């Protein structure tokens, strides 16, 4: 039932996302333009170009990033056995951003000597490496005998976020005025770079994450009882942990590589889904993918519309809603005395 | 059936379990007793594979632990570790159904799960969210989960139920209830191994007692043989007197601190 409603919401958000913007395109016209694309009819008019070259890739990227970040959040919360684990809060997104910024800097300096840096896949790979490094690091740091200390987890996130802030700040210091605007992209996030090429590169990563994650649903349910308990129930816990870390790093890495750090999505979405359909990961993961996709497309549409014709970085919106939400959850956890 | 040969476990320079041999027989309730730090929980964690022994080999049904496939092992032996919190709002019934994970049929076993809850007197908790349960209630729900994991039909394969202080949070009625369930499991052919603190409860329910001190088994056998005043006094550093439990044939232990 709820899943059906979420599917309807996702379709609705796509229509809204395609329709609204600096130029309004009525839903009926959207259908006829998309139909024209399918049947190979000749392009006609500005609406056609706006829809096909600007909005459609942006909406598709929004769907993928929203689903990717939310599923990554759900996986991480299950893995760390804590509902406060979020890729942006615990530093995984920052790690990805660090990898991406490095690849851009290195790319600028070393491009003539190392041609592979020129390859379009290098940026997401670097972001993936950064995300993977940070996830492995905090997993080691915060995990003592199968139990994750939340305080350590969040403090590690603070440290990594500060480090990345410094690096990006340094880059800002060196940057020209024109580059400055693109740098804010990393810290506040934006879907503005979307085009079909980026969608094509990000698609396998996000699709991989969203389709493979449900395979771990049973294991994550068992992991809720504890790592030892999951092992006693017959799950190969160490291997599963490794695969989940790899999957989330890949998903977060590619999202950050093309949209910067969009915070709190991975925290808020799984939490909302748990409120709707409970903590069972068999439903939580697909539910998070659907709700995350819808919410991110709607947030991006809002970011495009409220200050039109300019554009607000989407991270401002997600943080404005997500941060109070996070505080509320902290208070709730403290009351439950789960804080340790 | 659980067997261990020359089992040792060392952390840095400390030897927590020292070259220990043991055999836990099917159809018996075996209790591990001993003072704090004697290595009871460490031994149980070694036996269930949660810790890797420094030396020695563990066998389940005659087959070395390392050669067991994880899922087959999960069908052969269930382990109830000491309490840990559940971070998400699962219902008690959902937690119990996780006991069917190794079989992959959790969706169709709700009746069986309710039966397991009934065995631990927690059927009324089925739809409660586990994060709102008291420590004792959660302990009973977790006990129901491991019962569901290996089932309670009479068996001849010597499958194992390993419990680490399963009654630490329970009131007297539920302590006896849980130990009765464990003993009934033993009567149906299950190998039951339980870490206990309460000497009198162990005396009342165990068929076989392993008395541990400083990582070694200092005595084992039937409670009446093992639990003598001298031995209890020596192992637990107390002054002990043994009488007969007026309610049953088991020994009853009374202790006080020795005079300084």
Coordinates of C-alpha atoms in Angstrom, one line a residue:
Chain A
X1 CA 0.0 0.0 0.0
X2 CA 2.6 2.5 1.2
X3 CA 4.9 1.4 -1.6
X4 CA 2.2 2.0 -4.2
X5 CA 1.7 5.5 -2.7
X6 CA 5.4 6.1 -2.9
X7 CA 5.5 5.1 -6.6
X8 CA 2.7 7.5 -7.3
X9 CA 4.6 10.2 -5.4
X10 CA 7.7 9.5 -7.5
X11 CA 5.8 9.8 -10.7
X12 CA 4.1 13.0 -9.5
X13 CA 7.4 14.5 -8.5
X14 CA 8.8 13.8 -12.0
X15 CA 5.9 15.6 -13.6
X16 CA 6.3 18.6 -11.3
X17 CA 10.0 18.6 -11.8
X18 CA 9.7 18.6 -15.6
X19 CA 6.9 21.1 -15.7
X20 CA 8.1 23.8 -13.3
X21 CA 11.0 26.2 -13.7
X22 CA 11.9 29.5 -15.3
X23 CA 9.7 28.5 -18.2
X24 CA 6.5 26.6 -17.3
X25 CA 5.7 23.6 -19.5
X26 CA 2.2 22.1 -19.0
X27 CA 2.2 18.3 -18.4
X28 CA 0.2 17.7 -21.6
X29 CA 3.0 19.3 -23.6
X30 CA 5.6 17.3 -21.7
X31 CA 3.9 14.1 -22.8
X32 CA 3.7 15.2 -26.5
X33 CA 7.4 16.3 -26.5
X34 CA 8.6 13.0 -24.9
X35 CA 6.4 11.1 -27.3
X36 CA 8.0 13.0 -30.1
X37 CA 11.4 11.9 -28.8
X38 CA 10.4 8.3 -28.7
X39 CA 9.0 8.3 -32.2
X40 CA 11.9 10.3 -33.6
X41 CA 9.8 13.3 -34.6
X42 CA 11.9 16.5 -35.3
X43 CA 12.5 18.8 -32.4
X44 CA 10.4 21.9 -32.4
X45 CA 10.5 25.0 -30.3
X46 CA 12.3 26.2 -27.2
X47 CA 10.2 24.1 -24.8
X48 CA 11.5 21.0 -26.6
X49 CA 15.1 22.1 -26.0
X50 CA 14.5 23.1 -22.4
X51 CA 12.7 19.9 -21.5
X52 CA 15.0 17.5 -23.3
X53 CA 18.4 19.1 -22.7
X54 CA 18.0 20.8 -19.4
X55 CA 15.1 19.5 -17.3
X56 CA 14.9 15.8 -18.2
X57 CA 18.6 15.0 -17.4
X58 CA 18.3 17.0 -14.3
X59 CA 15.2 15.2 -13.1
X60 CA 16.7 11.9 -13.9
X61 CA 19.9 12.8 -12.0
X62 CA 17.7 14.0 -9.1
X63 CA 15.9 10.7 -9.0
X64 CA 19.1 8.7 -9.1
X65 CA 20.9 10.9 -6.5
X66 CA 17.9 11.0 -4.2
X67 CA 17.5 7.2 -4.4
X68 CA 21.2 6.6 -4.1
X69 CA 21.8 8.8 -1.1
X70 CA 18.7 7.5 0.7
X71 CA 19.6 3.9 0.1
X72 CA 23.2 4.6 1.2
X73 CA 21.8 6.2 4.4
X74 CA 19.6 3.2 5.1
X75 CA 22.5 0.8 4.5
X76 CA 24.8 2.8 6.7
X77 CA 22.3 3.0 9.5
X78 CA 21.8 -0.7 9.4
X79 CA 25.5 -1.4 9.2
X80 CA 26.4 1.0 12.1
X81 CA 23.3 -0.1 14.0
X82 CA 22.3 3.5 14.5
X83 CA 19.6 5.7 13.0
X84 CA 21.8 8.8 13.1
X85 CA 24.4 7.5 10.6
X86 CA 24.1 9.7 7.5
X87 CA 26.7 9.9 4.7
X88 CA 27.1 13.7 5.1
X89 CA 27.1 13.7 8.9
X90 CA 29.7 11.0 9.4
X91 CA 32.0 12.4 6.7
X92 CA 31.5 10.0 3.9
X93 CA 30.2 12.7 1.5
X94 CA 33.1 14.9 2.5
X95 CA 35.5 12.1 1.8
X96 CA 34.0 11.8 -1.7
X97 CA 34.2 15.6 -2.2
X98 CA 37.8 15.4 -1.1
X99 CA 38.5 12.7 -3.7
X100 CA 36.7 14.7 -6.4
X101 CA 38.5 18.0 -5.6
X102 CA 41.8 16.2 -5.6
X103 CA 41.1 14.6 -8.9
X104 CA 40.3 18.1 -10.4
X105 CA 43.4 19.6 -8.9
X106 CA 45.6 16.7 -10.0
X107 CA 43.8 16.7 -13.3
X108 CA 44.7 20.3 -13.9
X109 CA 48.4 19.8 -13.0
X110 CA 49.1 16.4 -14.3
X111 CA 46.8 16.3 -17.3
X112 CA 49.5 16.5 -20.0
X113 CA 51.5 13.6 -18.5
X114 CA 48.8 11.2 -17.4
X115 CA 46.1 11.0 -20.1
X116 CA 43.9 8.6 -18.2
X117 CA 43.0 11.5 -15.8
X118 CA 41.2 12.9 -18.8
X119 CA 38.8 10.0 -18.8
X120 CA 35.2 10.9 -17.8
X121 CA 35.2 8.0 -15.3
X122 CA 38.1 9.3 -13.3
X123 CA 36.1 11.9 -11.3
X124 CA 33.5 9.5 -9.9
X125 CA 36.2 6.9 -9.3
X126 CA 38.2 9.4 -7.2
X127 CA 35.1 10.4 -5.3
X128 CA 34.4 6.7 -4.7
X129 CA 37.9 6.2 -3.4
X130 CA 37.5 9.1 -1.0
X131 CA 34.1 7.9 0.3
X132 CA 35.5 4.3 0.7
X133 CA 38.5 5.5 2.6
X134 CA 36.5 7.6 5.0
X135 CA 33.9 4.8 5.6
X136 CA 36.6 2.2 6.3
X137 CA 38.3 4.7 8.6
X138 CA 35.3 5.5 10.7
X139 CA 34.2 1.9 10.7
X140 CA 37.5 1.0 12.3
X141 CA 37.5 3.9 14.6
X142 CA 34.0 3.7 16.0
X143 CA 33.5 0.0 16.1
X144 CA 34.5 -1.8 19.3
X145 CA 33.6 -5.5 19.4
X146 CA 30.6 -5.3 17.1
X147 CA 29.1 -2.2 18.8
X148 CA 29.3 1.2 17.2
X149 CA 29.8 4.1 19.5
X150 CA 27.6 6.9 18.2
X151 CA 29.6 9.6 19.8
X152 CA 32.8 8.5 18.1
X153 CA 31.0 8.1 14.8
X154 CA 29.7 11.7 14.9
X155 CA 33.0 13.1 16.2
X156 CA 34.9 11.4 13.4
X157 CA 32.4 13.0 11.0
X158 CA 33.1 16.4 12.5
X159 CA 36.9 15.9 12.0
X160 CA 36.6 14.7 8.4
X161 CA 34.2 17.4 7.6
X162 CA 36.5 20.0 9.0
X163 CA 39.5 18.6 7.1
X164 CA 37.5 18.7 3.9
X165 CA 36.3 22.2 4.7
X166 CA 39.9 23.3 5.0
X167 CA 40.9 21.8 1.7
X168 CA 38.0 23.2 -0.1
X169 CA 38.6 26.6 1.6
X170 CA 42.2 26.5 0.4
X171 CA 41.0 25.9 -3.1
X172 CA 38.6 28.8 -2.7
X173 CA 41.6 31.0 -1.7
X174 CA 43.4 30.1 -4.9
X175 CA 40.3 30.2 -7.1
X176 CA 39.5 32.9 -9.6
X177 CA 36.1 34.6 -9.2
X178 CA 34.6 32.4 -11.9
X179 CA 35.8 29.3 -10.2
X180 CA 34.4 30.4 -6.8
X181 CA 30.9 29.9 -7.9
X182 CA 31.6 26.3 -9.0
X183 CA 33.4 25.6 -5.7
X184 CA 30.3 26.5 -3.7
X185 CA 28.8 23.6 -5.6
X186 CA 30.9 21.2 -3.6
X187 CA 29.8 22.4 -0.2
X188 CA 26.2 23.2 -0.8
X189 CA 25.3 20.8 -3.6
X190 CA 23.5 21.4 -6.9
X191 CA 22.0 19.4 -9.7
X192 CA 22.8 22.2 -12.1
X193 CA 25.6 20.3 -13.9
X194 CA 23.2 17.6 -15.1
X195 CA 23.4 16.5 -18.7
X196 CA 22.8 13.2 -20.4
X197 CA 26.5 12.3 -20.3
X198 CA 26.6 12.6 -16.5
X199 CA 23.4 10.7 -16.2
X200 CA 25.0 8.0 -18.3
X201 CA 28.1 7.7 -16.1
X202 CA 26.2 7.9 -12.8
X203 CA 23.4 5.5 -13.9
X204 CA 25.3 2.2 -13.4
X205 CA 26.6 3.2 -10.0
X206 CA 23.2 4.4 -8.7
X207 CA 21.3 1.5 -10.3
X208 CA 23.8 -0.9 -8.9
X209 CA 23.4 0.4 -5.4
X210 CA 19.6 0.5 -5.5
X211 CA 19.2 -2.9 -7.1
X212 CA 21.9 -4.7 -5.0
X213 CA 21.0 -3.2 -1.7
X214 CA 17.8 -5.2 -1.2
X215 CA 19.9 -8.4 -1.3
X216 CA 21.3 -7.4 2.1
X217 CA 17.9 -6.7 3.7
X218 CA 17.8 -10.0 5.6
X219 CA 21.4 -9.6 6.8
X220 CA 20.7 -6.0 7.9
X221 CA 17.6 -7.1 9.9
X222 CA 19.8 -9.7 11.7
X223 CA 22.5 -7.1 12.2
X224 CA 20.0 -5.0 14.1
X225 CA 20.4 -7.6 16.9
X226 CA 24.1 -7.2 16.9
X227 CA 27.1 -8.4 14.9
X228 CA 27.6 -11.6 17.0
X229 CA 23.9 -12.3 16.8
X230 CA 23.8 -12.0 13.0
X231 CA 26.8 -14.3 12.8
X232 CA 25.0 -16.9 15.0
X233 CA 22.1 -16.7 12.7
X234 CA 24.3 -17.9 9.8
X235 CA 25.3 -14.6 8.1
X236 CA 28.9 -14.1 6.9
X237 CA 29.0 -10.8 8.7
X238 CA 32.5 -9.7 7.8
X239 CA 32.0 -10.3 4.1
X240 CA 28.5 -8.6 4.2
X241 CA 30.0 -5.6 6.0
X242 CA 32.7 -5.2 3.3
X243 CA 30.2 -5.4 0.5
X244 CA 27.8 -2.9 2.1
X245 CA 30.7 -0.4 2.7
X246 CA 31.8 -0.9 -0.9
X247 CA 28.2 -0.3 -2.2
X248 CA 27.5 2.8 -0.1
X249 CA 30.9 4.3 -1.0
X250 CA 30.2 3.7 -4.7
X251 CA 26.7 5.3 -4.4
X252 CA 27.7 8.3 -2.3
X253 CA 30.9 8.8 -4.4
X254 CA 29.2 9.1 -7.7
X255 CA 26.4 11.3 -6.2
X256 CA 28.9 13.7 -4.7
X257 CA 31.1 13.7 -7.8
X258 CA 28.3 15.3 -9.9
X259 CA 26.1 17.1 -7.4
X260 CA 28.4 18.0 -4.5
X261 CA 27.4 17.4 -0.9
X262 CA 23.7 17.3 -0.5
X263 CA 23.3 16.8 3.3
X264 CA 20.7 15.1 5.5
X265 CA 18.9 13.2 2.7
X266 CA 20.3 9.9 3.8
X267 CA 19.3 10.7 7.4
X268 CA 15.8 12.0 6.9
X269 CA 14.5 9.7 4.2
X270 CA 15.0 6.3 5.9
X271 CA 13.7 7.7 9.1
X272 CA 10.5 8.9 7.4
X273 CA 10.1 5.5 5.7
X274 CA 10.6 3.7 9.1
X275 CA 7.8 5.8 10.5
X276 CA 5.5 4.8 7.6
X277 CA 6.3 1.1 7.2
X278 CA 8.5 0.1 10.1
X279 CA 12.2 -0.9 10.3
X280 CA 12.2 -4.1 8.2
X281 CA 15.0 -3.6 5.6
X282 CA 13.1 -5.6 3.0
X283 CA 10.7 -2.7 2.7
X284 CA 12.9 0.1 4.1
X285 CA 15.4 -0.1 1.2
X286 CA 13.0 0.1 -1.7
X287 CA 10.8 2.6 0.2
X288 CA 13.8 4.8 0.9
X289 CA 14.8 4.7 -2.8
X290 CA 11.3 5.8 -3.9
X291 CA 10.8 8.5 -1.3
X292 CA 14.4 9.8 -1.6
X293 CA 14.0 10.1 -5.4
X294 CA 10.7 12.0 -5.1
X295 CA 11.9 14.3 -2.3
X296 CA 15.1 15.2 -4.1
X297 CA 13.4 16.0 -7.4
X298 CA 10.9 18.2 -5.5
X299 CA 13.7 19.9 -3.5
X300 CA 15.6 20.6 -6.7
X301 CA 12.4 22.0 -8.4
X302 CA 11.9 24.2 -5.4
X303 CA 15.6 25.4 -5.5
X304 CA 15.1 26.3 -9.2
X305 CA 11.7 28.0 -8.7
X306 CA 11.9 30.1 -5.5
X307 CA 14.6 32.5 -6.6
X308 CA 14.0 32.2 -10.3
X309 CA 15.6 33.0 -12.7
X310 CA 18.6 32.4 -10.3
X311 CA 19.0 29.1 -8.5
X312 CA 19.5 28.2 -4.9
X313 CA 22.0 25.5 -4.0
X314 CA 19.9 22.5 -3.1
X315 CA 22.0 21.7 0.0
X316 CA 20.7 24.9 1.7
X317 CA 17.2 23.5 1.4
X318 CA 18.0 19.9 2.6
X319 CA 20.0 21.3 5.5
X320 CA 17.3 23.8 6.4
X321 CA 14.8 20.9 6.7
X322 CA 17.3 18.2 7.8
X323 CA 19.2 19.8 10.6
X324 CA 16.2 20.5 12.9
X325 CA 15.1 17.0 12.1
X326 CA 18.5 15.6 13.2
X327 CA 18.3 17.6 16.4
X328 CA 14.9 16.1 17.1
X329 CA 16.2 12.6 16.6
X330 CA 19.1 13.3 18.9
X331 CA 16.8 14.4 21.6
X332 CA 14.6 11.3 21.1
X333 CA 17.6 9.0 21.2
X334 CA 18.8 10.6 24.4
X335 CA 15.5 10.0 26.0
X336 CA 15.7 6.4 25.0
X337 CA 19.1 6.2 26.6
X338 CA 20.6 4.6 23.6
X339 CA 23.3 7.2 23.4
X340 CA 26.6 5.7 24.2
Chain B
X1 CA 27.2 -32.3 21.0
X2 CA 30.1 -29.9 21.6
X3 CA 33.7 -30.9 22.1
X4 CA 36.8 -28.9 22.7
X5 CA 40.4 -30.1 22.7
X6 CA 43.4 -28.2 24.2
X7 CA 41.5 -25.0 23.9
X8 CA 43.5 -21.8 24.9
X9 CA 42.7 -18.2 24.5
X10 CA 45.3 -15.5 25.1
X11 CA 44.9 -11.8 24.9
X12 CA 48.3 -10.0 25.1
X13 CA 50.0 -11.8 28.0
X14 CA 46.8 -12.9 29.8
X15 CA 45.6 -16.4 29.4
X16 CA 41.8 -16.3 29.7
X17 CA 41.2 -19.9 28.8
X18 CA 44.1 -22.4 29.4
X19 CA 44.4 -25.7 27.5
X20 CA 40.9 -26.8 28.3
X21 CA 39.3 -30.1 27.2
X22 CA 35.6 -30.6 27.4
X23 CA 32.7 -32.5 26.1
X24 CA 29.1 -31.2 26.3
X25 CA 26.7 -34.1 25.9
X26 CA 23.3 -34.1 24.1
X27 CA 20.3 -34.6 26.3
X28 CA 21.9 -32.8 29.2
X29 CA 21.7 -29.4 30.8
X30 CA 25.2 -28.4 31.3
X31 CA 25.9 -25.3 33.5
X32 CA 29.2 -23.3 33.5
X33 CA 29.8 -21.8 36.9
X34 CA 32.6 -19.7 38.3
X35 CA 33.5 -16.3 39.8
X36 CA 33.7 -13.1 37.7
X37 CA 36.7 -13.2 35.3
X38 CA 36.9 -17.0 35.5
X39 CA 36.5 -17.2 31.7
X40 CA 32.9 -18.5 31.5
X41 CA 31.7 -16.1 28.8
X42 CA 35.0 -16.3 27.0
X43 CA 34.7 -20.0 26.9
X44 CA 31.1 -19.8 25.5
X45 CA 32.3 -17.2 22.9
X46 CA 35.1 -19.5 21.9
X47 CA 32.7 -22.5 21.6
X48 CA 30.2 -20.7 19.5
X49 CA 32.9 -19.2 17.2
X50 CA 32.6 -15.6 18.1
X51 CA 36.2 -15.6 19.3
X52 CA 39.0 -17.4 17.6
X53 CA 41.0 -19.7 20.0
X54 CA 44.7 -19.1 20.2
X55 CA 45.2 -22.9 20.1
X56 CA 42.9 -25.9 20.1
X57 CA 40.0 -27.2 18.1
X58 CA 36.2 -27.1 18.7
X59 CA 33.9 -29.8 17.3
X60 CA 30.2 -29.7 16.7
X61 CA 28.7 -33.2 16.1
X62 CA 32.3 -34.4 15.6
X63 CA 33.1 -31.9 12.8
X64 CA 35.6 -29.1 13.4
X65 CA 34.0 -25.7 13.7
X66 CA 36.0 -24.3 10.9
X67 CA 34.6 -26.9 8.4
X68 CA 30.9 -25.9 9.1
X69 CA 29.0 -23.9 6.6
X70 CA 27.7 -20.9 8.4
X71 CA 24.1 -21.5 7.6
X72 CA 24.1 -25.2 8.4
X73 CA 25.8 -24.3 11.7
X74 CA 23.0 -21.8 12.4
X75 CA 20.5 -24.6 12.0
X76 CA 22.5 -26.8 14.3
X77 CA 23.2 -24.5 17.2
X78 CA 21.6 -21.3 18.5
X79 CA 23.4 -18.8 20.7
X80 CA 21.9 -16.3 23.1
X81 CA 24.7 -13.8 23.9
X82 CA 24.5 -11.4 26.8
X83 CA 22.0 -8.6 26.3
X84 CA 22.5 -6.0 23.6
X85 CA 20.1 -3.2 22.7
X86 CA 18.1 -3.3 19.4
X87 CA 18.5 0.1 17.7
X88 CA 15.4 0.0 15.5
X89 CA 11.7 -0.3 16.3
X90 CA 11.1 -3.9 15.4
X91 CA 8.2 -5.6 17.1
X92 CA 8.9 -8.6 19.4
X93 CA 7.3 -10.9 16.9
X94 CA 9.6 -9.6 14.2
X95 CA 12.7 -10.2 16.4
X96 CA 11.6 -13.7 17.2
X97 CA 11.0 -14.4 13.5
X98 CA 14.6 -13.5 12.8
X99 CA 15.3 -16.9 14.4
X100 CA 14.1 -18.4 11.1
X101 CA 16.7 -16.5 9.1
X102 CA 18.9 -19.6 8.4
X103 CA 15.8 -21.3 7.0
X104 CA 14.7 -18.4 4.9
X105 CA 11.0 -18.9 5.7
X106 CA 10.4 -16.2 8.3
X107 CA 7.3 -15.0 6.4
X108 CA 5.4 -18.2 6.9
X109 CA 6.3 -19.1 10.5
X110 CA 4.3 -16.6 12.5
X111 CA 2.4 -19.3 14.4
X112 CA 5.6 -21.0 15.4
X113 CA 7.1 -17.7 16.5
X114 CA 4.0 -17.1 18.7
X115 CA 4.5 -20.5 20.1
X116 CA 8.1 -19.7 21.0
X117 CA 6.9 -16.5 22.7
X118 CA 4.4 -18.5 24.7
X119 CA 7.1 -20.8 25.9
X120 CA 8.9 -17.9 27.4
X121 CA 5.7 -16.4 28.8
X122 CA 5.9 -13.4 26.5
X123 CA 3.1 -14.0 24.0
X124 CA 1.4 -10.8 25.2
X125 CA 4.5 -8.9 24.0
X126 CA 4.3 -10.0 20.4
X127 CA 3.2 -6.7 19.0
X128 CA 5.1 -4.5 21.3
X129 CA 8.0 -2.5 19.9
X130 CA 11.2 -4.0 21.4
X131 CA 12.8 -0.6 22.2
X132 CA 10.1 -0.1 24.7
X133 CA 10.5 -3.4 26.5
X134 CA 12.1 -3.8 29.9
X135 CA 15.4 -5.6 30.2
X136 CA 13.7 -8.8 31.4
X137 CA 11.0 -8.7 28.7
X138 CA 13.6 -8.2 26.0
X139 CA 15.6 -11.1 27.4
X140 CA 12.6 -13.4 27.2
X141 CA 11.9 -12.3 23.6
X142 CA 15.5 -13.0 22.6
X143 CA 15.3 -16.4 24.3
X144 CA 12.2 -17.1 22.2
X145 CA 14.2 -16.2 19.1
X146 CA 16.9 -18.8 19.8
X147 CA 14.2 -21.4 20.6
X148 CA 12.6 -20.8 17.2
X149 CA 16.1 -21.0 15.6
X150 CA 16.7 -24.6 16.6
X151 CA 13.1 -25.7 17.3
X152 CA 11.8 -27.8 20.1
X153 CA 10.9 -31.1 18.5
X154 CA 12.7 -34.1 19.9
X155 CA 16.0 -34.5 18.1
X156 CA 18.7 -37.1 17.8
X157 CA 21.4 -35.0 16.1
X158 CA 22.5 -33.4 19.4
X159 CA 21.9 -29.9 18.2
X160 CA 22.9 -27.2 20.6
X161 CA 21.4 -24.4 22.6
X162 CA 24.1 -22.1 24.1
X163 CA 22.9 -19.4 26.6
X164 CA 25.1 -16.7 28.2
X165 CA 23.5 -15.6 31.4
X166 CA 20.0 -16.0 30.0
X167 CA 18.2 -15.1 33.3
X168 CA 20.3 -12.1 34.4
X169 CA 17.4 -9.7 34.1
X170 CA 14.5 -12.0 35.0
X171 CA 12.3 -12.1 38.1
X172 CA 12.3 -15.4 40.1
X173 CA 9.2 -16.8 38.4
X174 CA 10.7 -16.2 34.9
X175 CA 14.1 -17.4 36.0
X176 CA 12.6 -20.7 36.8
X177 CA 10.4 -20.6 33.7
X178 CA 13.4 -20.0 31.4
X179 CA 15.5 -22.7 33.1
X180 CA 12.6 -25.1 32.9
X181 CA 12.3 -24.5 29.2
X182 CA 16.1 -25.1 28.8
X183 CA 15.9 -28.3 30.8
X184 CA 12.9 -29.5 28.7
X185 CA 15.0 -28.8 25.6
X186 CA 17.7 -31.1 27.0
X187 CA 15.1 -33.8 27.7
X188 CA 14.2 -33.7 24.0
X189 CA 17.8 -34.5 23.0
X190 CA 19.2 -31.0 22.7
X191 CA 22.7 -30.2 24.0
X192 CA 22.1 -27.3 26.4
X193 CA 25.0 -25.2 27.6
X194 CA 24.3 -22.3 30.0
X195 CA 26.5 -19.8 31.7
X196 CA 24.9 -19.2 35.1
X197 CA 25.7 -17.1 38.2
X198 CA 23.1 -18.5 40.7
X199 CA 24.6 -21.6 42.3
X200 CA 21.2 -22.8 43.6
X201 CA 19.5 -22.5 40.3
X202 CA 22.3 -24.4 38.7
X203 CA 22.1 -27.0 41.3
X204 CA 18.3 -27.3 40.7
X205 CA 18.3 -27.5 36.9
X206 CA 21.7 -28.7 35.7
X207 CA 22.5 -32.3 35.0
X208 CA 26.2 -31.5 34.7
X209 CA 28.2 -28.6 36.1
X210 CA 31.5 -27.2 34.9
X211 CA 33.2 -25.2 37.6
X212 CA 35.7 -22.7 36.3
X213 CA 38.4 -20.7 37.9
X214 CA 41.1 -18.7 36.2
X215 CA 40.4 -20.0 32.7
X216 CA 40.4 -23.7 33.7
X217 CA 37.8 -26.2 34.6
X218 CA 38.6 -27.1 38.2
X219 CA 35.8 -29.7 38.7
X220 CA 32.9 -31.2 36.6
X221 CA 30.2 -33.7 37.2
X222 CA 26.7 -33.9 38.7
X223 CA 25.8 -30.9 40.9
X224 CA 25.8 -33.0 44.1
X225 CA 29.4 -34.2 43.3
X226 CA 30.8 -30.9 42.3
X227 CA 29.2 -28.6 44.7
X228 CA 30.9 -29.4 48.0
X229 CA 31.3 -26.7 50.7
X230 CA 35.1 -26.9 50.4
X231 CA 35.2 -26.5 46.7
X232 CA 32.6 -23.7 46.4
X233 CA 34.4 -22.0 49.2
X234 CA 37.8 -22.3 47.5
X235 CA 36.6 -21.3 44.0
X236 CA 34.5 -18.4 45.0
X237 CA 36.7 -17.2 47.9
X238 CA 33.8 -17.5 50.4
X239 CA 32.7 -19.6 53.3
X240 CA 30.1 -22.0 52.1
X241 CA 27.6 -24.4 53.6
X242 CA 25.7 -26.9 51.6
X243 CA 22.3 -28.3 52.8
X244 CA 19.4 -29.9 50.9
X245 CA 17.0 -27.7 49.0
X246 CA 13.7 -28.2 50.9
X247 CA 11.7 -28.0 47.7
X248 CA 13.6 -30.6 45.7
X249 CA 16.5 -33.0 46.0
X250 CA 19.1 -30.6 44.8
X251 CA 21.9 -29.2 47.0
X252 CA 21.3 -25.7 48.4
X253 CA 24.3 -23.4 48.8
X254 CA 24.6 -20.7 51.4
X255 CA 27.7 -18.5 51.5
X256 CA 29.2 -15.6 53.4
X257 CA 32.4 -13.7 53.1
X258 CA 35.2 -15.3 55.1
X259 CA 36.4 -13.5 58.3
X260 CA 39.3 -11.2 57.6

